[in-house]
XYZ file of N, CA, C and O in Angstrom:
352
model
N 70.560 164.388 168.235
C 71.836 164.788 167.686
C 72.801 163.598 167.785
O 72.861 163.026 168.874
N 73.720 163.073 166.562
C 74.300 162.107 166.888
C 75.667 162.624 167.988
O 76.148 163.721 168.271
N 75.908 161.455 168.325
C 77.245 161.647 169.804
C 78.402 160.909 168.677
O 78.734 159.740 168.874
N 79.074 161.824 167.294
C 80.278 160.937 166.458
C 81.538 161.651 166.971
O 82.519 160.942 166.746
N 81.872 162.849 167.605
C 82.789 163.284 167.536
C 83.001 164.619 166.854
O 84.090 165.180 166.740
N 81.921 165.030 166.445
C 81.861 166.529 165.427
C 80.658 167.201 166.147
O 79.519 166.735 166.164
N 81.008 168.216 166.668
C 79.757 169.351 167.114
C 79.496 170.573 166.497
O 80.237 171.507 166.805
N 78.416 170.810 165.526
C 78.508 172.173 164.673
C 77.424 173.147 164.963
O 76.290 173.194 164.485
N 77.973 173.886 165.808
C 77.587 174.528 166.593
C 76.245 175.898 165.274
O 75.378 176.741 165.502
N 76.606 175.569 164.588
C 75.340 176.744 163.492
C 74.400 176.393 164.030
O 74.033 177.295 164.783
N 73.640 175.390 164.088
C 72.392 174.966 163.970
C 71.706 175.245 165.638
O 70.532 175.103 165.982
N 72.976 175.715 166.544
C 72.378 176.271 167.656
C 72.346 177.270 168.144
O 73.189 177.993 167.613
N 71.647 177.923 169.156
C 71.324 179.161 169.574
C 72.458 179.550 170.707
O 72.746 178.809 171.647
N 73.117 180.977 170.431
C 74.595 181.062 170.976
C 74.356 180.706 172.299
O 75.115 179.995 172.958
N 73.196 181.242 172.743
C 72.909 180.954 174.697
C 72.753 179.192 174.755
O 72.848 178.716 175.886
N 72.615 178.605 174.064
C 73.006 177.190 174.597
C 74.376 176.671 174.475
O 74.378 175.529 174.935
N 75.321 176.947 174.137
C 76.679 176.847 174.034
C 77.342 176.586 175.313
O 78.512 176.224 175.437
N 76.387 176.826 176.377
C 77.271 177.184 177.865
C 77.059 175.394 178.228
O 78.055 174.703 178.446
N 75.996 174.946 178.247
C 75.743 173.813 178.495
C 75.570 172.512 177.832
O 75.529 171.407 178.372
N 75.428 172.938 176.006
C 75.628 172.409 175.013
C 76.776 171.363 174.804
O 76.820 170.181 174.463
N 77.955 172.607 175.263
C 79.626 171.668 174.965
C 79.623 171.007 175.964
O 79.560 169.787 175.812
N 79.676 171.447 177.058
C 79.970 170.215 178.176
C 79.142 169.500 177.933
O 79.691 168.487 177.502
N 78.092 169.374 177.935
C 76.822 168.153 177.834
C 77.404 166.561 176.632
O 77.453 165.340 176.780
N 77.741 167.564 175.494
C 78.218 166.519 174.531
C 79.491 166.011 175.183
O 79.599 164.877 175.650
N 80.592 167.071 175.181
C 82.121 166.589 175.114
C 81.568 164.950 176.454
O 82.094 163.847 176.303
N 80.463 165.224 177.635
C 80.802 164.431 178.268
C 80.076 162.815 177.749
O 80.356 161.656 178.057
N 79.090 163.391 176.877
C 78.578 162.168 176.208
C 79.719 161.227 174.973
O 79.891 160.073 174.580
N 79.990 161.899 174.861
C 81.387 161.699 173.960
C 82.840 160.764 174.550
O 83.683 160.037 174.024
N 82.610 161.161 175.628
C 83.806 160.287 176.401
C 82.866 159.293 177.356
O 83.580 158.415 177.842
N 81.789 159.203 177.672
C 81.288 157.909 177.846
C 81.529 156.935 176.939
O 82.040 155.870 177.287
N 81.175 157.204 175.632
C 81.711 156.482 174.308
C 82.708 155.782 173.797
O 82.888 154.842 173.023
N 83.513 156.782 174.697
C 85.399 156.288 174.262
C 85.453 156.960 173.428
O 86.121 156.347 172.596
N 84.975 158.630 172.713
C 85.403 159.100 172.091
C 86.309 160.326 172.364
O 85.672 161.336 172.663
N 87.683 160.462 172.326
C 88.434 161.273 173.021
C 88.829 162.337 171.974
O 89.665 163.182 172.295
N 88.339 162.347 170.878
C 89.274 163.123 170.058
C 87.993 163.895 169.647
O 87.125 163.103 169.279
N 87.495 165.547 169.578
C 86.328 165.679 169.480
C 86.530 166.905 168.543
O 87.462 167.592 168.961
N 85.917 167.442 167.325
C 85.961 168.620 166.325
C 84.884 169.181 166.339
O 83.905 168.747 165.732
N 84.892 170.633 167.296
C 83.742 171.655 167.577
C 83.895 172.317 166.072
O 85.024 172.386 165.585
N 82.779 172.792 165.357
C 82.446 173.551 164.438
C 81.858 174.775 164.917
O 80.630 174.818 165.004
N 82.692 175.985 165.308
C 81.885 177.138 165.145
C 82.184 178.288 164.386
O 82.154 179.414 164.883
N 82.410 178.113 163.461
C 82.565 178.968 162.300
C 83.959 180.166 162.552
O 84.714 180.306 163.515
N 83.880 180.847 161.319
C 85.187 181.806 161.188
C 84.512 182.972 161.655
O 84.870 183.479 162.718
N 83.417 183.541 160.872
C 82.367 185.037 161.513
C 83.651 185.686 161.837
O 84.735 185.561 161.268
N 83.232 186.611 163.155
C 83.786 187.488 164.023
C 85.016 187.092 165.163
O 86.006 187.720 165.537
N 84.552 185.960 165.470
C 85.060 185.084 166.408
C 84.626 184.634 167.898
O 84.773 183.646 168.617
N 83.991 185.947 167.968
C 83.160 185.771 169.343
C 82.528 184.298 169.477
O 82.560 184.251 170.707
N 82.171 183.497 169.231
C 81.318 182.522 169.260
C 82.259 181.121 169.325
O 81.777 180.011 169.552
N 84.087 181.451 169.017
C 85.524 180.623 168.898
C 86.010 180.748 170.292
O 86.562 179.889 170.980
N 85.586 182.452 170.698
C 86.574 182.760 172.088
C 85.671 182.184 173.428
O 86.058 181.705 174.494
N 84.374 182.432 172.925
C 83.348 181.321 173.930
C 83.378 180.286 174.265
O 82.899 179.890 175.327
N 84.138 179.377 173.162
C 84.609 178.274 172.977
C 85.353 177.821 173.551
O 85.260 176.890 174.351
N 86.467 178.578 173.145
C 88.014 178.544 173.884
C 87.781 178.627 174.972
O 88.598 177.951 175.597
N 86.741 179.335 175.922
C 87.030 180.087 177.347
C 86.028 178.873 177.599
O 86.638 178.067 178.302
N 84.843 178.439 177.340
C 84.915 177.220 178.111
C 85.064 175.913 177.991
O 84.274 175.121 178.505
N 86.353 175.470 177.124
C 87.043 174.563 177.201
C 88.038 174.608 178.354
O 88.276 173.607 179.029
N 88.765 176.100 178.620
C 89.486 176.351 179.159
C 89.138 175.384 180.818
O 89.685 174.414 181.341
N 88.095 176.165 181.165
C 87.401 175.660 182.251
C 87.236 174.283 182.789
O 87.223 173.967 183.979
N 87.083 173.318 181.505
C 86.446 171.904 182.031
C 87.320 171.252 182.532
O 88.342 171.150 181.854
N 87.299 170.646 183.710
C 88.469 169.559 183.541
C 88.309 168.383 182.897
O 89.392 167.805 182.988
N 87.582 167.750 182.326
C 87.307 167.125 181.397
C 88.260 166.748 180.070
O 88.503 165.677 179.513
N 88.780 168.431 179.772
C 89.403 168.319 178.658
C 90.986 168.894 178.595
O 91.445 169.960 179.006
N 91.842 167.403 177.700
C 93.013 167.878 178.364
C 93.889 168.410 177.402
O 95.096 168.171 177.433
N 93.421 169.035 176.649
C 93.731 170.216 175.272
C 92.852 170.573 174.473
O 91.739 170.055 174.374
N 93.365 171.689 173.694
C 92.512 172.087 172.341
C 93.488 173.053 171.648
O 94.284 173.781 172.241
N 93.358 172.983 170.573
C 93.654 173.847 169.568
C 92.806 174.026 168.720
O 91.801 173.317 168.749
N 92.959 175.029 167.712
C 92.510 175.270 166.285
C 92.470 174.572 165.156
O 93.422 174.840 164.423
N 91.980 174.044 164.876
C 92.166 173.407 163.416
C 93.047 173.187 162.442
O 93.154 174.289 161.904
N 93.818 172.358 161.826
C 94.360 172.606 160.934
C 93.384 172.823 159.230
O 92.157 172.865 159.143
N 94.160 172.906 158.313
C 93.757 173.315 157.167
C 92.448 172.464 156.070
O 91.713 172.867 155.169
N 92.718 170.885 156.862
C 92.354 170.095 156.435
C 91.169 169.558 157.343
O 90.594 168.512 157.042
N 90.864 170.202 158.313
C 89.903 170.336 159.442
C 88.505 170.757 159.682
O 87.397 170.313 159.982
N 89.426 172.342 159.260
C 88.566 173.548 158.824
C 88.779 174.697 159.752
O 88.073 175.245 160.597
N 90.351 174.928 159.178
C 91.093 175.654 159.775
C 90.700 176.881 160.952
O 89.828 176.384 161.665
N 90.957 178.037 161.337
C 90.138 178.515 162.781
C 88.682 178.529 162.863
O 88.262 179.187 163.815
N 87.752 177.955 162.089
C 86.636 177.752 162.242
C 86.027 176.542 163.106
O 84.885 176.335 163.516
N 87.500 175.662 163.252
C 86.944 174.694 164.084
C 87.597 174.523 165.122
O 88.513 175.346 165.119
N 87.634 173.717 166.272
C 88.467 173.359 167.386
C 88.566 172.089 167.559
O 87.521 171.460 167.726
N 89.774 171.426 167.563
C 89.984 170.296 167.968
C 90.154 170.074 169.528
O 90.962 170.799 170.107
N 89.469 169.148 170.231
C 89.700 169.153 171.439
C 90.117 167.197 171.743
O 89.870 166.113 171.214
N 90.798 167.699 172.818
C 91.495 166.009 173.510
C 90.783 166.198 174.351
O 90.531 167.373 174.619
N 90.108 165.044 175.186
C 89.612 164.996 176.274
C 90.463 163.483 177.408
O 90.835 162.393 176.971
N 90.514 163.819 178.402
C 90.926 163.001 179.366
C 89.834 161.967 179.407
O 88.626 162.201 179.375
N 90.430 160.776 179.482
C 89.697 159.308 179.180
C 89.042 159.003 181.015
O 89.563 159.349 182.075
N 87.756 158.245 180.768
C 86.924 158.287 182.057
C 88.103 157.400 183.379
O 89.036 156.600 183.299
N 87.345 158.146 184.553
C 88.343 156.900 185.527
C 87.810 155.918 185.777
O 86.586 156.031 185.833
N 88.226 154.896 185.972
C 87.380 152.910 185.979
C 86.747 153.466 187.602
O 87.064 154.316 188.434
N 85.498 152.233 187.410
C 84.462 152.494 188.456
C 84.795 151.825 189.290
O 84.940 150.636 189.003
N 85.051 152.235 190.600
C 85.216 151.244 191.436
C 84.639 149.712 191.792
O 85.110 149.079 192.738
């Protein structure tokens, strides 16, 4: 799977989602990529609020919202992530 900054979550099975996002978001900021656009569709939502609830959680990440229009409006999530700390 490439590590660009876009995660679209269709192509995976909802029970990997738990370990899926963190796994990337943290491959992603090894990168220096801080600005990250989860794709999980409009549906029902269940599969957005999963989302939401564990973004909520990480400390990793130091916002998120919804999408704007040009994004792909509540189908996607934009997330900020907090940049790595220098290695001693």
């Amino acid at each position: 799977m490439p590590i660009d900054g876009t995660l679209d979550l269709h192509a995976f099975n909802p029970a990997e989602i738990k370990t899926l996002v963190p796994d990337y978001l943290e491959e992603c900021r090894q990168r220096g990529i801080l600005r990250v656009r989860i794709v999980h569709g409009k549906g029902t939502g269940t599969l957005r609020r999963t989302v939401h609830a564990l973004l909520g959680r990480l400390e990793m990440v130091a916002g998120f919202r919804l999408a704007d229009e040009t994004s792909g409006s509540w189908g996607a999530t934009l997330v900020v992530l907090r940049g790595q700390e220098p290695s001693a």
